[in-house]
mmCIF file of C-alpha atoms and ligand atoms in Angstrom:
data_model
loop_
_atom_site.group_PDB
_atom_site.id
_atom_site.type_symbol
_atom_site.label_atom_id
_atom_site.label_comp_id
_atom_site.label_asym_id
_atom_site.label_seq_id
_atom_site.Cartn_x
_atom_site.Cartn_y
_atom_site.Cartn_z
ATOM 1 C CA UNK A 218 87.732 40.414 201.571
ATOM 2 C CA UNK A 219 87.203 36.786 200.051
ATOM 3 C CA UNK A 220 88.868 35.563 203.561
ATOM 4 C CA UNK A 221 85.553 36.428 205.237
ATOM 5 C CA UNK A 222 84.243 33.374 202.769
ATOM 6 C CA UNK A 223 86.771 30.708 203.386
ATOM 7 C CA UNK A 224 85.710 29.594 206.588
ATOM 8 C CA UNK A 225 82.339 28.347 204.595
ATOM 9 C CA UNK A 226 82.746 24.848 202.646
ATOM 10 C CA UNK A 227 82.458 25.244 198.978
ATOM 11 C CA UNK A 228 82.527 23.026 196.003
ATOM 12 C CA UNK A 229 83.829 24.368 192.929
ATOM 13 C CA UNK A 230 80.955 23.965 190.696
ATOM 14 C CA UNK A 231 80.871 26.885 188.749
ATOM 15 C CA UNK A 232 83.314 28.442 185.762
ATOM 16 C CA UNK A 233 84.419 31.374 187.442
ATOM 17 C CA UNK A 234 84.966 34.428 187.093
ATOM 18 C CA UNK A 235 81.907 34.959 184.510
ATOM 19 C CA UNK A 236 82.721 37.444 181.699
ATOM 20 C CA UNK A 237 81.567 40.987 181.951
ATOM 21 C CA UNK A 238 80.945 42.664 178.396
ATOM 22 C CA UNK A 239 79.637 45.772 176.622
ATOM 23 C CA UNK A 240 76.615 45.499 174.649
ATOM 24 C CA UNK A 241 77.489 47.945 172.239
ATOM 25 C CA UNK A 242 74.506 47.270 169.771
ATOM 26 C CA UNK A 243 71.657 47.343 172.254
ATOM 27 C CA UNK A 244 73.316 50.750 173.963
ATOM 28 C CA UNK A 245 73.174 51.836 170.166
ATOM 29 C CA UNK A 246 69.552 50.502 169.845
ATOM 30 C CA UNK A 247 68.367 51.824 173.194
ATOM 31 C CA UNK A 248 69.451 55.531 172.933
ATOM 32 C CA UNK A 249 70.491 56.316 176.574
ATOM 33 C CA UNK A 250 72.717 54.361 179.122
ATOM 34 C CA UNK A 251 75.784 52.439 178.091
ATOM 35 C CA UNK A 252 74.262 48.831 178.781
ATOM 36 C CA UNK A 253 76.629 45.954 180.309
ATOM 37 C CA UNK A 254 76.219 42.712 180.658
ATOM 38 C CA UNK A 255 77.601 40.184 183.640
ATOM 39 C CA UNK A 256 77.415 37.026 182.485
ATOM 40 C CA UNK A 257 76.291 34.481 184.978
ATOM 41 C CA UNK A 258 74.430 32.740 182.223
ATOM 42 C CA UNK A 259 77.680 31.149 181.618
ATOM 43 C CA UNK A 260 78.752 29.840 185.064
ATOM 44 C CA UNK A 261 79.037 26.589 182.688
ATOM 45 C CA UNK A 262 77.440 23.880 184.557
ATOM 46 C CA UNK A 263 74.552 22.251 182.644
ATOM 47 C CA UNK A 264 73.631 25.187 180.874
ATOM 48 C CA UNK A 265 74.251 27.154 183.589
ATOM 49 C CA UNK A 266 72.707 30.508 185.294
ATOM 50 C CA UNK A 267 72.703 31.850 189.128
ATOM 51 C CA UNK A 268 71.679 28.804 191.264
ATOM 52 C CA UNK A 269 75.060 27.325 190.533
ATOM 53 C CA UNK A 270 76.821 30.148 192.554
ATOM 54 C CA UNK A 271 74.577 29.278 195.217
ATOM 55 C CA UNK A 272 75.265 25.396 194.967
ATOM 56 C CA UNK A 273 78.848 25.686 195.398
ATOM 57 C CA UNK A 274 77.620 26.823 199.083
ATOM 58 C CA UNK A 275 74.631 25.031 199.574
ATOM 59 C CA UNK A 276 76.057 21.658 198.211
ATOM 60 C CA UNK A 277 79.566 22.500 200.009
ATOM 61 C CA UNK A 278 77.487 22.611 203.245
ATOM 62 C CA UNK A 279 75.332 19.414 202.407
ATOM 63 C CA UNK A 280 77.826 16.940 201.335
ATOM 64 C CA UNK A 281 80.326 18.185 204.809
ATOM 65 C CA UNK A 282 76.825 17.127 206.385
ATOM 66 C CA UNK A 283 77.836 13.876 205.265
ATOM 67 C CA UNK A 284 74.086 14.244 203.518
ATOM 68 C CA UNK A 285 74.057 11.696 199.728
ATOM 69 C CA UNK A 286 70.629 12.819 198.860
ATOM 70 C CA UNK A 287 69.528 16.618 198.000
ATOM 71 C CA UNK A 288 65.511 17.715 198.248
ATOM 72 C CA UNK A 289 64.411 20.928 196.393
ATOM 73 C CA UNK A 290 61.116 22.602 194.737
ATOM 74 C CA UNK A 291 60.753 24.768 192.019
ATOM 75 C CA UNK A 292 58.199 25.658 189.604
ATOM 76 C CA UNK A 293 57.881 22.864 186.791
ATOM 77 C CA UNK A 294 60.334 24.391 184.522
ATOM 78 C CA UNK A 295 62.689 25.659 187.678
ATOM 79 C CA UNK A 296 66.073 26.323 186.316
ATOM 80 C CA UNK A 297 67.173 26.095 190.183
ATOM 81 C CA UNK A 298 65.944 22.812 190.051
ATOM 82 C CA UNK A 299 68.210 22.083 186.961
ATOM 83 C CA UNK A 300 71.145 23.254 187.878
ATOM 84 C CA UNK A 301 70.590 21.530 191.439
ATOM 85 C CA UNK A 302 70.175 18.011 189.111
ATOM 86 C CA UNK A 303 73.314 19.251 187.305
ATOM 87 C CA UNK A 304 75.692 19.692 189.954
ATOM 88 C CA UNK A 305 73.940 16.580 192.004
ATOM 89 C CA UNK A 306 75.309 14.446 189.031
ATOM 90 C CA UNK A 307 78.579 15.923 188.894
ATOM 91 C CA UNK A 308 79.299 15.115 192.896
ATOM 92 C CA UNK A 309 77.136 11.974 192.946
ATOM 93 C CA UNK A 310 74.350 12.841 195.181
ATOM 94 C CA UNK A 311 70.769 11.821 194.634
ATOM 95 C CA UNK A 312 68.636 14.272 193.460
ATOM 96 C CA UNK A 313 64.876 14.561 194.180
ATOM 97 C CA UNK A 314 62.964 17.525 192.512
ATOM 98 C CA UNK A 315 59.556 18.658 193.654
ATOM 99 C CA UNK A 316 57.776 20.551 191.177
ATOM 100 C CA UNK A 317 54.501 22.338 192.315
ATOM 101 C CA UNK A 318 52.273 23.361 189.229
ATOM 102 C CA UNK A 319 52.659 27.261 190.332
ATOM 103 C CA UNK A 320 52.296 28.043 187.079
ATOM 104 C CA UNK A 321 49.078 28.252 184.918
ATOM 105 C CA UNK A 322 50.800 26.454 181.658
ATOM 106 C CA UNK A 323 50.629 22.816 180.835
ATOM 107 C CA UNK A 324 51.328 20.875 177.504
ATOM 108 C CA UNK A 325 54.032 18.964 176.360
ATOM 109 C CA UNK A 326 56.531 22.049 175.642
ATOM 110 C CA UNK A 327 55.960 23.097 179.219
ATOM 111 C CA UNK A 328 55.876 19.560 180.733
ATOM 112 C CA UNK A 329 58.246 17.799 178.958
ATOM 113 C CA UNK A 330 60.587 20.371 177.226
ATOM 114 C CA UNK A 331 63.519 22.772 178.362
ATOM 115 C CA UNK A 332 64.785 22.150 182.189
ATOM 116 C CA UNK A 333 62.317 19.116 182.741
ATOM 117 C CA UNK A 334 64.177 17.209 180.038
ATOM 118 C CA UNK A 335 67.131 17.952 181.142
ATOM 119 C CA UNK A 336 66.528 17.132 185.359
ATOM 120 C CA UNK A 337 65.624 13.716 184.171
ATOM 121 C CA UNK A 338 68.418 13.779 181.368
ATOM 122 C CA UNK A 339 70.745 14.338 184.628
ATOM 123 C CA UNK A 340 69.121 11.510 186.481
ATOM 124 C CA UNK A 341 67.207 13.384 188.842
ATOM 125 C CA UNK A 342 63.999 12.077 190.543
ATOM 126 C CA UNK A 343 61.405 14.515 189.256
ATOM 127 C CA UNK A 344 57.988 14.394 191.217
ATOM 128 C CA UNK A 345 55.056 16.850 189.644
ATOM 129 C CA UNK A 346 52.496 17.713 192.077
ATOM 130 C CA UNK A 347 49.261 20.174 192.184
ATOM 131 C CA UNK A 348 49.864 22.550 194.215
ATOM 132 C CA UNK A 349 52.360 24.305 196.920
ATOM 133 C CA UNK A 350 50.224 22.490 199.723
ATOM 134 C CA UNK A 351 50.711 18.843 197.667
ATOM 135 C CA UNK A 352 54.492 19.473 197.833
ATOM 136 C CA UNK A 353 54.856 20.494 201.179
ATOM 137 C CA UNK A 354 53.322 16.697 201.753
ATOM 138 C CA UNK A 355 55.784 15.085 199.177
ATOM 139 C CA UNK A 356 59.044 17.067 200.692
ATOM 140 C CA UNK A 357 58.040 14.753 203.879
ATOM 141 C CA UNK A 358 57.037 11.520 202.328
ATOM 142 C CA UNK A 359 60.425 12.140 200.507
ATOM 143 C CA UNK A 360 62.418 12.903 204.016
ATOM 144 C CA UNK A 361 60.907 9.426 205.098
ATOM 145 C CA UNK A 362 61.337 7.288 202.048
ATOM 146 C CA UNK A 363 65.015 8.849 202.800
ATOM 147 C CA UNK A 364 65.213 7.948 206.050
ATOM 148 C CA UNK A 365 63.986 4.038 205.525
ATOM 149 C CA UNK A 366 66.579 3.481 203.267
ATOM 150 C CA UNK A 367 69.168 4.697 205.284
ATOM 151 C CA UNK A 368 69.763 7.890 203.603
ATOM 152 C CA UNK A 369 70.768 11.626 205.101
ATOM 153 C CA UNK A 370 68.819 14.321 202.775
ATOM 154 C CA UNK A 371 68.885 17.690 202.888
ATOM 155 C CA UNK A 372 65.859 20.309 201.666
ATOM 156 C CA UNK A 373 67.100 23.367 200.051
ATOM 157 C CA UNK A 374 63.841 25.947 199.662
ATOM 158 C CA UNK A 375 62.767 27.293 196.195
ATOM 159 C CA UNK A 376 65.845 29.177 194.699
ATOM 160 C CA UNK A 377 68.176 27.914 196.622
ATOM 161 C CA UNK A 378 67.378 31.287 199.086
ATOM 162 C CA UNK A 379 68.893 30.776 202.184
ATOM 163 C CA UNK A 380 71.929 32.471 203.730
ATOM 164 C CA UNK A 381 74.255 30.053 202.816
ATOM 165 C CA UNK A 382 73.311 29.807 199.186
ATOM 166 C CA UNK A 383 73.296 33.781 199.139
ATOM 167 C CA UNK A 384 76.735 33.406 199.908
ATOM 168 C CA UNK A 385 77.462 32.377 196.177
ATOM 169 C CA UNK A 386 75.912 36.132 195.390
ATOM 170 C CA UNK A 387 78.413 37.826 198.147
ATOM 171 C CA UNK A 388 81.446 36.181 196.446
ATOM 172 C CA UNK A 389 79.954 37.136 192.868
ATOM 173 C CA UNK A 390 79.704 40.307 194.440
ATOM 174 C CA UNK A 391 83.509 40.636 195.123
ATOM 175 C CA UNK A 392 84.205 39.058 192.007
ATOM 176 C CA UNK A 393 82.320 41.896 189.868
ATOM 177 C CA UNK A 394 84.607 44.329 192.065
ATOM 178 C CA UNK A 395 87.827 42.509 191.042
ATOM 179 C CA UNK A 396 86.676 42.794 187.509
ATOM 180 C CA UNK A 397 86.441 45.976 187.409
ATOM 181 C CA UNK A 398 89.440 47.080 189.544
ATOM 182 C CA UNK A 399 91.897 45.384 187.170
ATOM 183 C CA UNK A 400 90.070 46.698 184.062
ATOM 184 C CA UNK A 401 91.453 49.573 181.693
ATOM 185 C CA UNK A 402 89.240 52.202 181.515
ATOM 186 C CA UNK A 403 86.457 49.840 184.233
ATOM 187 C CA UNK A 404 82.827 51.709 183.569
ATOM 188 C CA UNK A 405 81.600 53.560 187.529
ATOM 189 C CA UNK A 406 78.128 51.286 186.872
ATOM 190 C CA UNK A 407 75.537 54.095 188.587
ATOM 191 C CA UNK A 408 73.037 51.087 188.743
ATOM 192 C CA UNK A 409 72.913 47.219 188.455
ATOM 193 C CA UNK A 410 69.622 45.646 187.539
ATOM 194 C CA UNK A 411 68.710 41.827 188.439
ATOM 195 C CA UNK A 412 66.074 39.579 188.377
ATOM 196 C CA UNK A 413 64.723 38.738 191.691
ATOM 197 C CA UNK A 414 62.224 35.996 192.593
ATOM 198 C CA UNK A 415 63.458 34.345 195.831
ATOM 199 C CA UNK A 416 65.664 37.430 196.374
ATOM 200 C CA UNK A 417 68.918 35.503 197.496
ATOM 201 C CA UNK A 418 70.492 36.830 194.611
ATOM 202 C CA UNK A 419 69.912 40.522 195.520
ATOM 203 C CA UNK A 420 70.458 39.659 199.052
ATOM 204 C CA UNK A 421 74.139 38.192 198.399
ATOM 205 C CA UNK A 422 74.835 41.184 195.869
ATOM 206 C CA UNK A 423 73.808 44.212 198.519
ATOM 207 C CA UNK A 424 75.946 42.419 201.697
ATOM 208 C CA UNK A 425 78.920 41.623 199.038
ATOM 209 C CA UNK A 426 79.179 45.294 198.067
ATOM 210 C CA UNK A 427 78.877 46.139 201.556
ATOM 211 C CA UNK A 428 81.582 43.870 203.053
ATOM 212 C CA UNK A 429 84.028 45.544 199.598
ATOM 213 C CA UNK A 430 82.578 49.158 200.303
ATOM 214 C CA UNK A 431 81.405 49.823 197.323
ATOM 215 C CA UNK A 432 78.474 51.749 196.744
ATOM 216 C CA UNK A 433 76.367 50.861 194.031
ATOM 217 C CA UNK A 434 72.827 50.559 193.526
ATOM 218 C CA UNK A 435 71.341 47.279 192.666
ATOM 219 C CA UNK A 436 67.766 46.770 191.872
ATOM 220 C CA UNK A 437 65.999 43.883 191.954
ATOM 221 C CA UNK A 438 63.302 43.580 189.127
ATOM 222 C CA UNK A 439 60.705 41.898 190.903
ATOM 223 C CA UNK A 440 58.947 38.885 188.897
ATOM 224 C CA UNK A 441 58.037 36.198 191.018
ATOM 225 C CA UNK A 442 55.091 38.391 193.178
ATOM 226 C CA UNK A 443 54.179 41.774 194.614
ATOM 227 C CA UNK A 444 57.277 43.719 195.111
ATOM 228 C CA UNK A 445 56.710 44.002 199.048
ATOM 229 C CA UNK A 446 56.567 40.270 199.547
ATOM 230 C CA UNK A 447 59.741 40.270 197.595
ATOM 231 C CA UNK A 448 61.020 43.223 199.577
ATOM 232 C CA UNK A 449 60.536 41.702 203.487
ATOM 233 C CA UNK A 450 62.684 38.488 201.651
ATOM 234 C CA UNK A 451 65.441 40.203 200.660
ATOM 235 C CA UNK A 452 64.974 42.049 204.351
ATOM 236 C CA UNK A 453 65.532 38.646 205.807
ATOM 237 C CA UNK A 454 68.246 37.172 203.837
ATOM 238 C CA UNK A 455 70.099 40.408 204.350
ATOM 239 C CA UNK A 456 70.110 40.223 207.668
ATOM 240 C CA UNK A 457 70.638 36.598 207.629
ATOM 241 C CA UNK A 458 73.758 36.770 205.556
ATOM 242 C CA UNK A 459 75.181 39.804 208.335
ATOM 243 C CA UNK A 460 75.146 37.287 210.825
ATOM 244 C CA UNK A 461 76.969 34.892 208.636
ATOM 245 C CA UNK A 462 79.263 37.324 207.969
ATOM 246 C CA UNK A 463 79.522 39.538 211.153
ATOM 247 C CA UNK A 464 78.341 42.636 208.920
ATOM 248 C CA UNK A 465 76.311 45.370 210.448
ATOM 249 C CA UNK A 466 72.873 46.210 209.041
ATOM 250 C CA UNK A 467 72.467 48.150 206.092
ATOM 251 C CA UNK A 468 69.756 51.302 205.776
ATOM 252 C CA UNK A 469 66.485 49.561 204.902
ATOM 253 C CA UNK A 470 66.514 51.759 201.956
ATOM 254 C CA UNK A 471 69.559 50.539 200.089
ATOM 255 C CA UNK A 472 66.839 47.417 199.291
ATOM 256 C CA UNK A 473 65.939 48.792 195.923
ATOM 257 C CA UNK A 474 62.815 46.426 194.553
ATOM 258 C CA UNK A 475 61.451 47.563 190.710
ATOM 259 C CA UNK A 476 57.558 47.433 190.184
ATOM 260 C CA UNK A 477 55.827 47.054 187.168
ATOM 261 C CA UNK A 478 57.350 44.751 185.325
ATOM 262 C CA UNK A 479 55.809 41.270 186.353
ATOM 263 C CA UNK A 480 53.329 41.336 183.760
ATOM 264 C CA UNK A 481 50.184 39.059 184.921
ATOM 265 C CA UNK A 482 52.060 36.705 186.924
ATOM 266 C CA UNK A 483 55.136 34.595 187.939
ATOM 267 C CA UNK A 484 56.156 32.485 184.607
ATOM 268 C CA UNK A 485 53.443 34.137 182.431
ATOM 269 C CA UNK A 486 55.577 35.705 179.913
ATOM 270 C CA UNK A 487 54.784 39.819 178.972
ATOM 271 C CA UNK A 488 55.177 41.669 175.756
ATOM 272 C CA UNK A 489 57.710 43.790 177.238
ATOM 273 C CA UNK A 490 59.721 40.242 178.352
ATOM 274 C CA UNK A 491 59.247 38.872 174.840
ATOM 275 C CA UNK A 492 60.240 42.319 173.160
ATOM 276 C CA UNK A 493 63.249 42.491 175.281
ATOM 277 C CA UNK A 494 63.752 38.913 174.688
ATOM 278 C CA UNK A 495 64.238 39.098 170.797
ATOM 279 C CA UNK A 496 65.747 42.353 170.890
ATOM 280 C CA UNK A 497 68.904 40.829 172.762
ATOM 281 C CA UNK A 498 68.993 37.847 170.502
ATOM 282 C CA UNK A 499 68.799 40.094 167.283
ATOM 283 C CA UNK A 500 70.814 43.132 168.179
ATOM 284 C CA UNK A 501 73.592 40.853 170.263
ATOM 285 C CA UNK A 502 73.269 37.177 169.913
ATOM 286 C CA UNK A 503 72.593 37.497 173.476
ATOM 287 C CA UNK A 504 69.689 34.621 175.281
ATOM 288 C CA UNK A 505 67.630 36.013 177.676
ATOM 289 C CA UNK A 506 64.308 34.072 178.943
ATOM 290 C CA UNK A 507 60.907 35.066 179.419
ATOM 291 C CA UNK A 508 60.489 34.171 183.104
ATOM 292 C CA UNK A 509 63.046 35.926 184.715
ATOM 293 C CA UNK A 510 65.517 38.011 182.241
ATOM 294 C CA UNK A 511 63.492 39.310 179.590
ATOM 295 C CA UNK A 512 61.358 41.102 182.455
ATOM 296 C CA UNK A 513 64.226 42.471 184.294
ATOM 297 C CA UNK A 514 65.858 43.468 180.655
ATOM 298 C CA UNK A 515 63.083 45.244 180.284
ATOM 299 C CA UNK A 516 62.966 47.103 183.382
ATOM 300 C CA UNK A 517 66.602 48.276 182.260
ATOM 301 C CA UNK A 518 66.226 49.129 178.993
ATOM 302 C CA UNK A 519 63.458 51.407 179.953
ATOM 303 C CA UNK A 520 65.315 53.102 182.654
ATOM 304 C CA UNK A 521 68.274 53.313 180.624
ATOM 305 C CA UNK A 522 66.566 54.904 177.710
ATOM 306 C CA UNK A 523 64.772 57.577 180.341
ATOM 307 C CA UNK A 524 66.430 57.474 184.137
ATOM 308 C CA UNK A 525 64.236 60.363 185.307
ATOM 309 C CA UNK A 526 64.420 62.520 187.893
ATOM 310 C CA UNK A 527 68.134 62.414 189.523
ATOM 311 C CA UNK A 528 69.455 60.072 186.213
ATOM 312 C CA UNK A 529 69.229 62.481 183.389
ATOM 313 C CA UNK A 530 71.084 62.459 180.476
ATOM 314 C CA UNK A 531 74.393 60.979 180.326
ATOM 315 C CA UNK A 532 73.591 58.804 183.014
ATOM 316 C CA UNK A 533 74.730 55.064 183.435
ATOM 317 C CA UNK A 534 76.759 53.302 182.751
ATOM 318 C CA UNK A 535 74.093 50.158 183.610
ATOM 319 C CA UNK A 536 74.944 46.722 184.116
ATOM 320 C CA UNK A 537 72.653 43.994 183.813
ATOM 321 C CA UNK A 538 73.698 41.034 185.855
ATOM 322 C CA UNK A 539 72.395 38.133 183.753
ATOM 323 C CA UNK A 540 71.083 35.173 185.703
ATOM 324 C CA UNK A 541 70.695 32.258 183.267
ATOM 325 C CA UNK A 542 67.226 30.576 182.256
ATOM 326 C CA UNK A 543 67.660 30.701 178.559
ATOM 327 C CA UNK A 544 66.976 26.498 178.614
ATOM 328 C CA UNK A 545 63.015 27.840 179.440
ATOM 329 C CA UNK A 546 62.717 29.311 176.020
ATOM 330 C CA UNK A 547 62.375 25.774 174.633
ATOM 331 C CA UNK A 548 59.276 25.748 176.999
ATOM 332 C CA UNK A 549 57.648 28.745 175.765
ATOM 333 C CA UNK A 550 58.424 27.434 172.285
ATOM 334 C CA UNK A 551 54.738 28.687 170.875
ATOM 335 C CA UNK A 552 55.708 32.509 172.432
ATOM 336 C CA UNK A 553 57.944 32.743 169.950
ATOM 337 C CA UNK A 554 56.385 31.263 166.786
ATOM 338 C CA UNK A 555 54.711 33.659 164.707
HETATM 339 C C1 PLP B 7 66.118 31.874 190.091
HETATM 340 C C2 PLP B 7 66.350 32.863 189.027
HETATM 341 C C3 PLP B 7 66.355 34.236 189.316
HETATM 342 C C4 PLP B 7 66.006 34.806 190.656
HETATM 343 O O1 PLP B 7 66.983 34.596 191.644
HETATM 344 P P1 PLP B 7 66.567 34.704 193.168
HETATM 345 O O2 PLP B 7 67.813 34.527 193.903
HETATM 346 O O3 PLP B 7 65.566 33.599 193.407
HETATM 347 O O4 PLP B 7 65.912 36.028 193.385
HETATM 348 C C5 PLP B 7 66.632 35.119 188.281
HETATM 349 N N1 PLP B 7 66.882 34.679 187.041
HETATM 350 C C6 PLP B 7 66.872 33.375 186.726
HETATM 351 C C7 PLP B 7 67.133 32.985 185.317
HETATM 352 C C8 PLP B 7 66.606 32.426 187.714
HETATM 353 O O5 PLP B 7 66.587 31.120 187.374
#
């Protein structure tokens, strides 16, 4: 199955495989679902999370390019843009970061702590600007200043969401399946809940199961947006990743998007994200964020508690594919002090 990957150029970036554990106190806590935990937070490099799955691919791609500089854009405290500036530094390309100010939050936690210390602890070139339209302009002034001093760059969109870097999410994918087919007693996960912003993630995960056959559902909490928006992405990336692959579509309805969860916007933290938040830390030493993990914890926790119709009791096991951004919390320092 990996053999449909190899013909892609890859940089080993990332400690793999990531462990996959039982959170036996927060099953106890919840009352419902057996909860599981994948643990891409620790893909090890600089602090880790899911964009450094995606870098392997994205990175592998750029630097057989013959491209020195990489281009991306996040949100301030982006922990794509991070991990870009991490594994930049370890393969000694220049890193530019373009920042937009898509979130309503500014101060010197937000602007100065948590990932933004660490892109310019990594040596990255970190340019703030207003607004989606002001970075748009910067990308290109950045593309030129490139090209004047003789430089190849390459632009890699917010999240790293293209079918290439989705490709780190189809080998995680076949890694979760390798897991569990050499486990003892492997738990039959009935559902997999991830965060999902860009929706590369949950685009690599759905065409990875498909190319092993396995059948699983995997929702994608959505936190960046209105679910739809995040729905016609993941749309696109699937069927981006199929023609990478030479996979055949999948049912539109195996694209499983959760509602309800975003709170009042992208990066705006909820009560149910906080609550979930310190409940992992308390009941399991476990960091979640409250951007992208504590929302889609919370989506889980609920369902696992009370599936519904067709779940019932008994049901689960769940698994909760963990996707980093625990260096944000430093950020939202003043969310958590009472
Ligand atoms: C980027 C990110 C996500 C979302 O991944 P997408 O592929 O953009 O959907 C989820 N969790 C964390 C911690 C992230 O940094």
């Amino acid at each position: 199955m990996s053999d449909a990957l190899s013909s892609f150029p890859r940089l080993p970036l990332a400690h793999l495989p990531t462990p996959l554990e039982l959170l036996a106190n927060l099953t106890a806590d919840n009352h419902g679902a057996e909860i599981w935990v994948k643990r891409d937070d620790c893909t090890g490099l600089g602090f880790g999370g899911n964009k450094t799955r995606k870098l392997e691919f994205l990175l592998g791609e750029a630097q057989a390019s013959g491209a020195d500089t990489v281009i991306t854009v996040g949100g301030v405290q982006s922990n794509h843009a991070r991990q870009t500036a991490a594994a930049a530094a370890r393969i000694g390309m220049r890193c530019e970061l373009v920042l937009p100010r898509v979130v309503p939050l500014a101060g010197d936690d937000y602007d100065e702590n948590g990932n933004v210390l660490l892109d310019r602890l990594f040596g990255a070139h970190v340019f703030v600007v207003a607004d989606e339209a002001a970075a748009v302009r910067e990308i290109q002034a950045r593309l030129t200043a490139a090209e004047e001093r003789g430089s190849k760059a390459v632009v890699h969109p917010p999240g790293g969401s293209t079918a290439t870097g989705a490709l780190g999410y189809v080998n995680a994918a076949l890694e979760l399946c390798d897991q569990l087919a050499q486990a003892q007693n492997a738990p039959h996960f009935e559902r997999i809940y991830v965060a999902s912003s860009t929706g590369g993630t949950l685009a690599g995960l759905l065409c990875g199961f498909q190319l092993a056959g396995i059948d699983v559902s995997v929702a994608g909490v959505s936190v960046a947006g209105p679910a739809e928006t995040l729905r016609k992405d993941v749309g696109r990336l699937v069927s981006d990743v199929q023609a990478l692959l030479g996979l055949p579509p999948l049912p539109a309805n195996r694209i499983m998007i959760v509602d309800g969860y975003l709170g009042a916007a992208y990066g705006i933290p909820s009560p149910a994200a906080l609550d979930a938040v310190g409940r992992c830390a308390r009941l399991e030493g476990l960091l979640l964020d409250p951007v992208y993990t504590g929302k889609a914890m919370a989506a889980l926790l609920d369902w696992a508690a009370d599936p519904g119709p067709g779940g019932g009791s008994g049901a689960g096991p769940v698994l909760f594919w963990h996707t980093g951004g625990a260096p944000a919390l430093f950020a939202y320092r003043q969310e958590f002090s009472d």
